[in-house]
N, CA, C and O of each residue as an XYZ file, in Angstrom:
580
protein
N       0.609     -1.248     -0.062
C       0.080      0.074      0.190
C       0.649      1.284     -0.022
O       0.049      2.216     -0.557
N       2.023      1.342      0.450
C       3.001      2.263      0.616
C       3.222      3.016     -0.769
O       3.275      4.241     -0.882
N       3.345      2.068     -1.834
C       3.651      2.659     -3.264
C       2.386      3.333     -3.702
O       2.427      4.487     -4.127
N       1.129      2.584     -3.608
C      -0.116      3.150     -3.905
C      -0.431      4.621     -3.396
O      -0.809      5.508     -4.161
N      -0.238      4.801     -2.012
C      -0.316      6.013     -1.254
C       0.736      6.995     -1.720
O       0.358      8.166     -1.713
N       2.137      6.741     -2.176
C       2.991      7.627     -2.482
C       2.698      7.925     -4.020
O       3.295      8.826     -4.608
N       1.867      7.223     -4.558
C       1.755      7.759     -5.803
C       0.370      8.562     -5.725
O       0.390      9.555     -6.451
N      -0.700      8.396     -5.097
C      -1.936      8.975     -4.911
C      -1.495     10.406     -4.145
O      -2.261     11.369     -4.181
N      -0.337     10.465     -3.523
C       0.132     11.752     -3.015
C       0.369     12.687     -3.974
O       0.178     13.879     -3.732
N       0.802     12.264     -5.151
C       1.348     13.037     -6.313
C       0.178     13.657     -7.099
O       0.335     14.430     -8.045
N      -1.070     13.224     -6.594
C      -2.284     13.541     -7.811
C      -2.300     15.032     -8.049
O      -2.540     15.333     -9.218
N      -2.149     15.787     -7.422
C      -2.472     17.032     -7.699
C      -1.397     17.622     -8.592
O      -1.766     18.373     -9.494
N      -0.134     17.367     -8.439
C       0.822     17.716     -9.263
C       0.840     17.043    -10.613
O       1.200     17.677    -11.604
N       0.448     15.723    -10.690
C       0.214     15.226    -11.759
C      -1.087     15.734    -12.736
O      -1.179     15.673    -13.962
N      -1.891     16.167    -11.908
C      -3.155     16.856    -12.586
C      -2.718     18.029    -13.297
O      -3.109     18.206    -14.451
N      -1.860     18.941    -12.667
C      -1.412     20.144    -12.886
C      -0.523     19.980    -14.234
O      -0.583     20.828    -15.125
N       0.358     18.759    -14.329
C       1.175     18.570    -15.532
C       0.338     18.252    -16.767
O       0.537     18.719    -17.889
N      -0.662     17.364    -16.403
C      -1.640     17.108    -17.638
C      -2.458     18.160    -17.982
O      -2.877     18.237    -19.137
N      -2.736     18.949    -17.185
C      -3.457     20.307    -17.671
C      -2.665     21.177    -18.454
O      -3.196     21.632    -19.467
N      -1.370     21.536    -18.159
C      -0.410     22.053    -18.735
C      -0.048     21.448    -20.020
O       0.073     22.212    -20.977
N       0.127     20.297    -20.174
C       0.477     19.701    -21.432
C      -0.598     19.569    -22.222
O      -0.355     19.430    -23.421
N      -1.861     19.574    -21.839
C      -3.125     19.634    -22.568
C      -3.436     21.147    -23.298
O      -3.940     21.316    -24.409
N      -3.072     21.990    -22.523
C      -3.056     23.379    -23.118
C      -2.109     23.793    -24.089
O      -2.278     24.749    -24.847
N      -1.077     23.037    -24.056
C       0.049     23.403    -25.145
C       0.185     22.131    -26.208
O       1.237     21.492    -26.233
N      -0.833     21.818    -27.013
C      -0.426     20.613    -27.862
C       0.209     20.828    -29.009
O      -0.141     21.829    -29.634
N       1.225     20.019    -29.548
C       2.066     20.506    -30.545
C       2.147     19.031    -31.414
O       2.543     17.994    -30.881
N       1.722     19.110    -32.783
C       1.868     17.875    -33.481
C       3.086     17.449    -33.979
O       4.048     18.200    -33.822
N       3.254     16.263    -34.617
C       4.409     15.494    -34.933
C       5.579     16.283    -35.023
O       5.496     17.188    -35.853
N       6.603     16.202    -34.427
C       8.036     16.905    -34.592
C       7.993     18.405    -34.555
O       8.772     19.152    -35.148
N       6.893     18.790    -33.712
C       6.810     19.987    -33.208
C       6.938     20.315    -31.932
O       6.973     21.471    -31.511
N       7.023     19.188    -31.192
C       6.782     19.146    -29.646
C       7.768     19.955    -28.734
O       8.048     19.588    -27.593
N       8.248     21.030    -29.294
C       9.412     21.685    -28.522
C       9.098     22.284    -27.082
O       9.963     22.302    -26.206
N       7.879     22.746    -26.897
C       7.448     23.257    -25.659
C       7.209     22.061    -24.768
O       7.262     22.173    -23.543
N       6.930     20.848    -25.409
C       6.510     19.740    -24.569
C       7.753     19.111    -24.159
O       8.013     18.797    -22.997
N       8.579     18.925    -25.254
C      10.057     18.212    -24.852
C      10.653     19.157    -23.799
O      11.071     18.571    -22.801
N      10.767     20.329    -23.803
C      11.275     21.261    -22.808
C      10.653     21.130    -21.283
O      11.249     20.990    -20.215
N       9.282     21.223    -21.557
C       8.513     20.778    -20.144
C       8.996     19.347    -19.581
O       9.420     19.346    -18.426
N       8.973     18.197    -20.249
C       9.535     16.878    -19.929
C      10.959     16.928    -19.406
O      11.260     16.491    -18.296
N      11.764     17.440    -20.192
C      13.115     17.747    -19.899
C      13.361     18.053    -18.612
O      14.018     17.345    -17.849
N      12.775     19.254    -18.297
C      12.871     20.097    -17.125
C      12.469     19.157    -15.749
O      13.048     19.105    -14.665
N      11.209     18.415    -16.240
C      10.676     17.963    -15.133
C      11.700     16.559    -14.671
O      11.912     16.208    -13.511
N      12.092     16.082    -15.574
C      13.218     14.878    -15.406
C      14.356     15.518    -14.748
O      14.701     14.989    -13.692
N      14.986     16.496    -15.122
C      16.120     17.150    -14.464
C      15.834     17.333    -12.983
O      16.595     16.859    -12.139
N      14.650     18.077    -12.635
C      14.159     18.342    -11.199
C      13.975     16.921    -10.648
O      13.669     16.871     -9.457
N      14.083     15.986    -11.176
C      13.814     14.555    -10.104
C      15.100     13.924    -10.291
O      15.120     12.710    -10.090
N      16.401     14.604    -10.703
C      17.579     13.903    -10.684
C      17.865     13.074    -11.749
O      18.932     12.464    -11.674
N      17.046     12.869    -12.900
C      17.145     11.819    -13.965
C      18.141     12.503    -15.079
O      17.992     13.636    -15.536
N      19.064     11.689    -15.380
C      19.948     12.156    -16.523
C      19.093     12.145    -17.791
O      18.331     11.193    -17.956
N      19.153     13.084    -18.666
C      18.439     13.361    -19.926
C      19.016     13.341    -21.164
O      20.126     13.872    -21.215
N      18.575     12.871    -22.199
C      19.142     12.989    -23.560
C      17.988     13.581    -24.236
O      16.817     13.244    -24.058
N      18.505     14.687    -25.194
C      17.281     15.483    -25.820
C      17.537     15.256    -27.487
O      18.551     14.813    -28.027
N      16.438     15.650    -28.032
C      16.769     15.612    -29.723
C      16.777     14.386    -30.167
O      17.281     14.240    -31.280
N      16.298     13.288    -29.542
C      16.178     11.976    -30.085
C      15.164     11.948    -31.065
O      14.041     12.107    -30.587
N      15.207     11.800    -32.251
C      14.229     11.742    -33.368
C      13.604     13.131    -33.462
O      12.409     13.321    -33.687
N      14.553     14.126    -33.261
C      14.292     15.442    -33.491
C      13.723     16.154    -32.118
O      14.284     17.151    -31.664
N      12.523     15.546    -31.469
C      12.093     16.487    -30.466
C      11.852     15.427    -29.335
O      11.188     15.855    -28.391
N      12.268     14.121    -29.257
C      12.333     13.008    -28.334
C      13.307     13.403    -27.196
O      14.299     14.124    -27.307
N      12.798     12.742    -25.985
C      13.534     12.736    -24.819
C      13.553     11.669    -24.318
O      12.579     10.934    -24.482
N      14.740     11.208    -23.493
C      14.876      9.896    -23.185
C      15.696     10.299    -21.489
O      16.723     10.958    -21.327
N      14.864      9.676    -20.459
C      15.508      9.818    -19.452
C      16.202      8.597    -18.934
O      15.739      7.509    -19.278
N      17.315      8.632    -18.106
C      17.925      7.521    -17.710
C      18.190      7.492    -16.231
O      18.758      8.403    -15.627
N      17.701      6.287    -15.644
C      17.659      6.260    -14.368
C      18.204      4.803    -13.609
O      17.566      3.756    -13.717
N      19.355      4.900    -12.905
C      19.966      3.886    -12.483
C      19.672      3.361    -11.321
O      20.199      4.029    -10.432
N      19.154      2.591    -10.970
C      18.849      1.958     -9.482
C      19.748      1.589     -8.762
O      20.894      1.856     -9.123
N      19.523      0.807     -7.427
C      20.505      0.342     -6.572
C      21.031     -0.910     -7.195
O      20.323     -1.699     -7.820
N      22.465     -1.062     -6.966
C      23.082     -2.396     -7.138
C      23.692     -2.226     -8.551
O      23.754     -1.144     -9.133
N      24.132     -3.397     -9.039
C      25.097     -3.239    -10.351
C      24.612     -3.951    -11.596
O      25.357     -4.089    -12.567
N      23.155     -4.481    -11.573
C      22.511     -5.335    -12.489
C      22.784     -4.437    -13.894
O      22.954     -3.218    -13.877
N      22.793     -5.139    -14.920
C      22.772     -4.943    -16.219
C      21.241     -4.821    -16.837
O      20.962     -4.373    -17.949
N      20.514     -5.222    -16.057
C      19.114     -5.569    -16.538
C      18.640     -4.060    -16.803
O      19.059     -3.099    -16.157
N      17.603     -3.981    -17.960
C      17.268     -2.694    -18.255
C      15.731     -2.734    -18.893
O      15.290     -3.730    -19.466
N      15.097     -1.690    -18.736
C      13.597     -1.770    -19.280
C      13.239     -0.312    -19.608
O      13.544      0.602    -18.842
N      12.606     -0.123    -20.725
C      12.299      0.925    -21.459
C      10.754      1.345    -21.121
O       9.895      0.482    -21.306
N      10.366      2.613    -20.640
C       8.831      2.896    -20.466
C       8.766      3.949    -21.453
O       9.681      4.773    -21.472
N       7.749      4.045    -22.330
C       7.468      4.855    -23.306
C       6.208      5.487    -23.188
O       5.242      4.895    -22.705
N       6.149      6.822    -23.659
C       4.953      7.600    -23.806
C       5.068      8.332    -25.040
O       6.148      8.661    -25.531
N       4.056      8.555    -25.483
C       3.898      9.373    -26.681
C       3.569     10.747    -26.370
O       2.854     10.881    -25.376
N       3.958     11.927    -27.051
C       3.903     13.371    -26.935
C       3.133     14.322    -27.868
O       2.879     15.510    -27.670
N       2.862     13.668    -28.769
C       2.168     14.834    -29.819
C       0.641     14.826    -29.832
O      -0.099     14.054    -29.221
N       0.355     15.700    -30.538
C      -1.302     15.990    -30.586
C      -1.697     15.899    -31.918
O      -0.982     15.424    -32.800
N      -3.035     16.427    -32.117
C      -3.686     16.277    -33.500
C      -3.831     17.541    -33.950
O      -3.904     18.451    -33.124
N      -3.901     17.829    -35.431
C      -4.354     18.911    -35.968
C      -5.826     19.172    -36.112
O      -6.343     19.143    -37.229
N      -6.444     19.395    -35.153
C      -7.674     19.716    -34.893
C      -8.132     20.686    -34.011
O      -7.307     20.939    -33.132
N      -9.360     21.431    -33.937
C      -9.523     22.562    -33.164
C     -10.302     21.761    -31.806
O     -11.085     20.817    -31.910
N      -9.944     22.288    -30.775
C     -10.635     21.922    -29.421
C     -11.960     22.824    -29.144
O     -11.933     24.054    -29.115
N     -13.147     22.012    -28.939
C     -14.164     22.628    -28.948
C     -14.630     22.758    -27.253
O     -15.514     23.545    -26.913
N     -14.022     22.016    -26.425
C     -14.301     22.145    -24.983
C     -13.909     23.577    -24.601
O     -13.158     24.357    -25.188
N     -14.659     23.734    -23.385
C     -14.531     25.011    -22.749
C     -13.916     24.892    -21.341
O     -13.938     25.922    -20.667
N     -13.373     23.796    -20.803
C     -12.823     23.729    -19.645
C     -11.866     24.551    -19.547
O     -11.496     25.021    -20.623
N     -11.263     24.937    -18.518
C     -10.076     26.030    -17.971
C      -8.683     25.454    -18.538
O      -7.751     26.237    -18.719
N      -8.560     24.220    -18.789
C      -7.303     23.618    -19.367
C      -7.100     23.294    -20.873
O      -6.129     22.777    -21.425
N      -8.292     23.743    -21.396
C      -8.400     23.487    -22.943
C      -7.360     24.052    -23.605
O      -6.602     24.807    -22.995
N      -7.156     23.740    -25.075
C      -5.862     23.954    -25.944
C      -5.799     25.509    -26.109
O      -6.792     26.162    -26.430
N      -4.525     26.083    -25.860
C      -4.433     27.328    -26.012
C      -3.759     27.668    -27.580
O      -3.410     28.781    -27.974
N      -3.700     26.574    -28.225
C      -3.158     26.602    -29.618
C      -4.170     26.392    -30.673
O      -4.628     25.255    -30.788
N      -4.575     27.311    -31.443
C      -5.418     27.260    -32.323
C      -5.308     25.954    -33.405
O      -4.304     25.876    -34.113
N      -6.288     25.019    -33.497
C      -6.010     24.053    -34.532
C      -5.040     22.873    -34.054
O      -4.491     22.079    -34.817
N      -4.935     22.890    -32.784
C      -4.004     21.768    -32.328
C      -4.949     21.227    -30.975
O      -5.580     21.989    -30.242
N      -4.890     19.799    -30.840
C      -5.556     19.308    -29.584
C      -4.853     17.849    -29.034
O      -4.388     17.001    -29.796
N      -4.872     17.770    -27.902
C      -4.627     16.419    -27.524
C      -5.956     15.691    -27.436
O      -6.658     15.857    -26.438
N      -6.295     14.988    -28.307
C      -7.293     14.331    -28.516
C      -7.334     12.910    -28.230
O      -8.345     12.218    -28.106
N      -5.955     12.503    -28.129
C      -5.727     10.886    -28.030
C      -5.218     10.511    -26.717
O      -4.825      9.348    -26.621
N      -5.135     11.350    -25.558
C      -4.617     11.148    -24.664
C      -3.006     11.152    -24.263
O      -2.559     10.704    -23.207
N      -2.282     11.713    -25.257
C      -1.049     11.775    -25.069
C      -0.534     12.452    -23.943
O       0.418     12.038    -23.281
N      -1.261     13.659    -23.689
C      -0.858     14.358    -22.532
C      -0.901     13.442    -21.189
O       0.014     13.516    -20.369
N      -1.897     12.664    -21.027
C      -2.309     11.802    -20.007
C      -0.993     10.686    -19.941
O      -0.415     10.485    -18.873
N      -0.636     10.061    -21.080
C       0.344      9.279    -21.232
C       1.645      9.788    -20.709
O       2.206      9.165    -19.808
N       2.202     10.951    -21.244
C       3.444     11.624    -20.906
C       3.149     12.058    -19.161
O       4.082     11.953    -18.365
N       2.092     12.428    -18.809
C       2.085     12.567    -17.531
C       2.026     11.475    -16.502
O       2.394     11.721    -15.354
N       1.580     10.268    -16.842
C       1.767      8.989    -16.251
C       3.197      8.732    -16.168
O       3.710      8.426    -15.091
N       3.900      8.844    -17.289
C       5.431      8.414    -17.180
C       6.032      9.416    -16.379
O       6.878      8.983    -15.597
N       5.803     10.781    -16.358
C       6.604     11.571    -15.453
C       6.370     11.189    -13.976
O       7.329     11.197    -13.204
N       5.048     10.833    -13.522
C       4.788     10.304    -12.267
C       5.553      9.248    -12.067
O       6.224      9.250    -11.034
N       5.655      8.065    -13.004
C       6.520      6.843    -12.489
C       7.966      7.341    -12.508
O       8.716      6.819    -11.683
N       8.464      8.260    -13.312
C       9.995      8.534    -13.276
C      10.078      9.208    -11.987
O      10.975      8.714    -11.305
N       9.403     10.249    -11.359
C       9.431     10.982    -10.232
C       9.401      9.721     -8.911
O      10.254      9.638     -8.027
N       8.389      8.963     -9.041
C       8.395      7.964     -7.990
C       9.634      7.275     -7.939
O      10.356      7.287     -6.942
N       9.925      6.605     -9.116
C      11.418      5.721     -9.191
C      12.552      6.529     -8.808
O      13.380      6.062     -8.026
N      12.700      7.922     -9.371
C      13.898      8.464     -8.818
C      13.950      8.996     -7.331
O      15.013      9.303     -6.791
N      12.793      9.077     -6.750
C      12.764      9.200     -5.345
C      13.025      7.809     -4.552
O      13.553      7.918     -3.446
N      12.758      6.742     -4.938
C      12.839      5.536     -4.144
C      13.896      4.734     -4.596
O      14.605      4.154     -3.773
N      14.144      4.599     -6.127
C      15.304      3.669     -6.519
C      15.149      2.503     -5.932
O      16.175      2.034     -5.440
N      14.112      1.847     -5.824
C      13.958      0.533     -5.182
C      14.024     -0.494     -6.233
O      13.142     -1.326     -6.441
N      15.206     -0.374     -6.928
C      15.129     -1.355     -8.076
C      16.783     -1.654     -8.166
O      17.686     -1.174     -7.481
N      16.833     -2.507     -9.131
C      18.420     -2.729     -9.461
C      18.451     -2.909    -10.928
O      17.852     -3.886    -11.377
N      19.023     -2.159    -11.692
C      19.197     -1.923    -13.141
C      19.036     -0.485    -13.687
O      19.479      0.505    -13.105
N      18.350     -0.459    -14.877
C      18.296      0.794    -15.469
C      16.962      1.082    -16.106
O      16.412      0.299    -16.880
N      16.494      2.189    -15.759
C      15.008      2.541    -16.376
C      15.125      3.670    -17.408
O      15.649      4.733    -17.074
N      14.667      3.484    -18.624
C      14.836      4.426    -19.628
C      13.332      4.745    -19.922
O      12.487      3.934    -20.300
N      13.169      5.998    -19.693
C      12.014      6.910    -19.929
C      11.965      7.446    -21.203
O      12.658      8.430    -21.460
N      11.160      6.884    -22.141
C      11.084      7.175    -23.560
C      10.092      8.074    -23.934
O       9.027      7.515    -24.196
N      10.092      9.345    -24.050
C       9.063     10.398    -24.660
C       9.123     10.642    -26.075
O       9.847     11.495    -26.588
N       8.292      9.822    -26.734
C       8.498      9.769    -28.218
C       7.612     10.753    -28.960
O       6.430     10.946    -28.676
N       8.304     11.383    -29.972
C       7.507     12.407    -30.750
C       6.981     11.677    -31.910
O       7.451     10.618    -32.325
N       5.847     12.385    -32.472
C       5.341     11.914    -33.715
C       4.791     10.753    -33.973
O       4.917     10.225    -35.077
N       4.089     10.190    -32.954
C       3.508      8.971    -32.661
C       2.140      8.788    -33.848
O       1.896      7.754    -34.470
N       1.551      9.791    -33.916
C       0.348     10.117    -34.897
C       0.831     10.141    -36.391
O       0.668     11.135    -37.097
N       1.501      8.863    -36.880
C       1.675      8.885    -38.214
C       2.951      9.559    -38.788
O       3.112      9.737    -39.995
N       3.863      9.926    -37.813
C       4.985     10.567    -38.166
C       6.363      9.595    -37.955
O       7.511     10.031    -38.037
N       6.055      8.388    -37.708
C       7.237      7.567    -37.408
C       8.398      8.068    -36.488
O       9.584      7.976    -36.806
N       7.987      8.554    -35.433
C       8.708      9.321    -34.431
C       9.396      7.945    -33.837
O      10.613      8.058    -33.686
N       8.839      6.661    -33.470
C       9.700      5.773    -32.821
C      10.651      5.433    -33.533
O      11.763      5.484    -33.007
N      10.559      5.031    -34.777
C      11.689      4.792    -36.035
C      12.636      5.910    -35.814
O      13.828      5.659    -35.635
N      12.173      7.173    -35.814
C      13.132      8.228    -35.871
C      14.227      8.365    -34.519
O      15.361      8.842    -34.547
N      13.589      7.859    -33.496
C      14.261      7.767    -32.276
C      15.406      6.863    -32.354
O      16.108      6.669    -31.361
């Protein structure tokens, strides 16, 4: 239960991150604001970052306790769609003709939350790669990375 409670304690921060990401949607290979936001968060968690992967992709690298060579990659997509948001909530898109309509803002938020938790606890042996992929919506961002 300690893990669940620790993650639940992050709810307000994660909600704020998702709202910010939702307000700043960027389409394939244009994820400059998004990749900057993600890189800044990862750095604030003490995670090594690599930028410019596949143009706007970001990879965070976190080594746990121990000396295992085991590794795992956790991935989230970052891009939005070229469509107008019609919602009227406070965190609606601020970019005309762009919208997070597929949940990529949520995917990126969940991966940031996992990164923060794992960086704080480091209760694992091996390496975790946090992969924030650009251009998932038909732009072959995974291949570019």
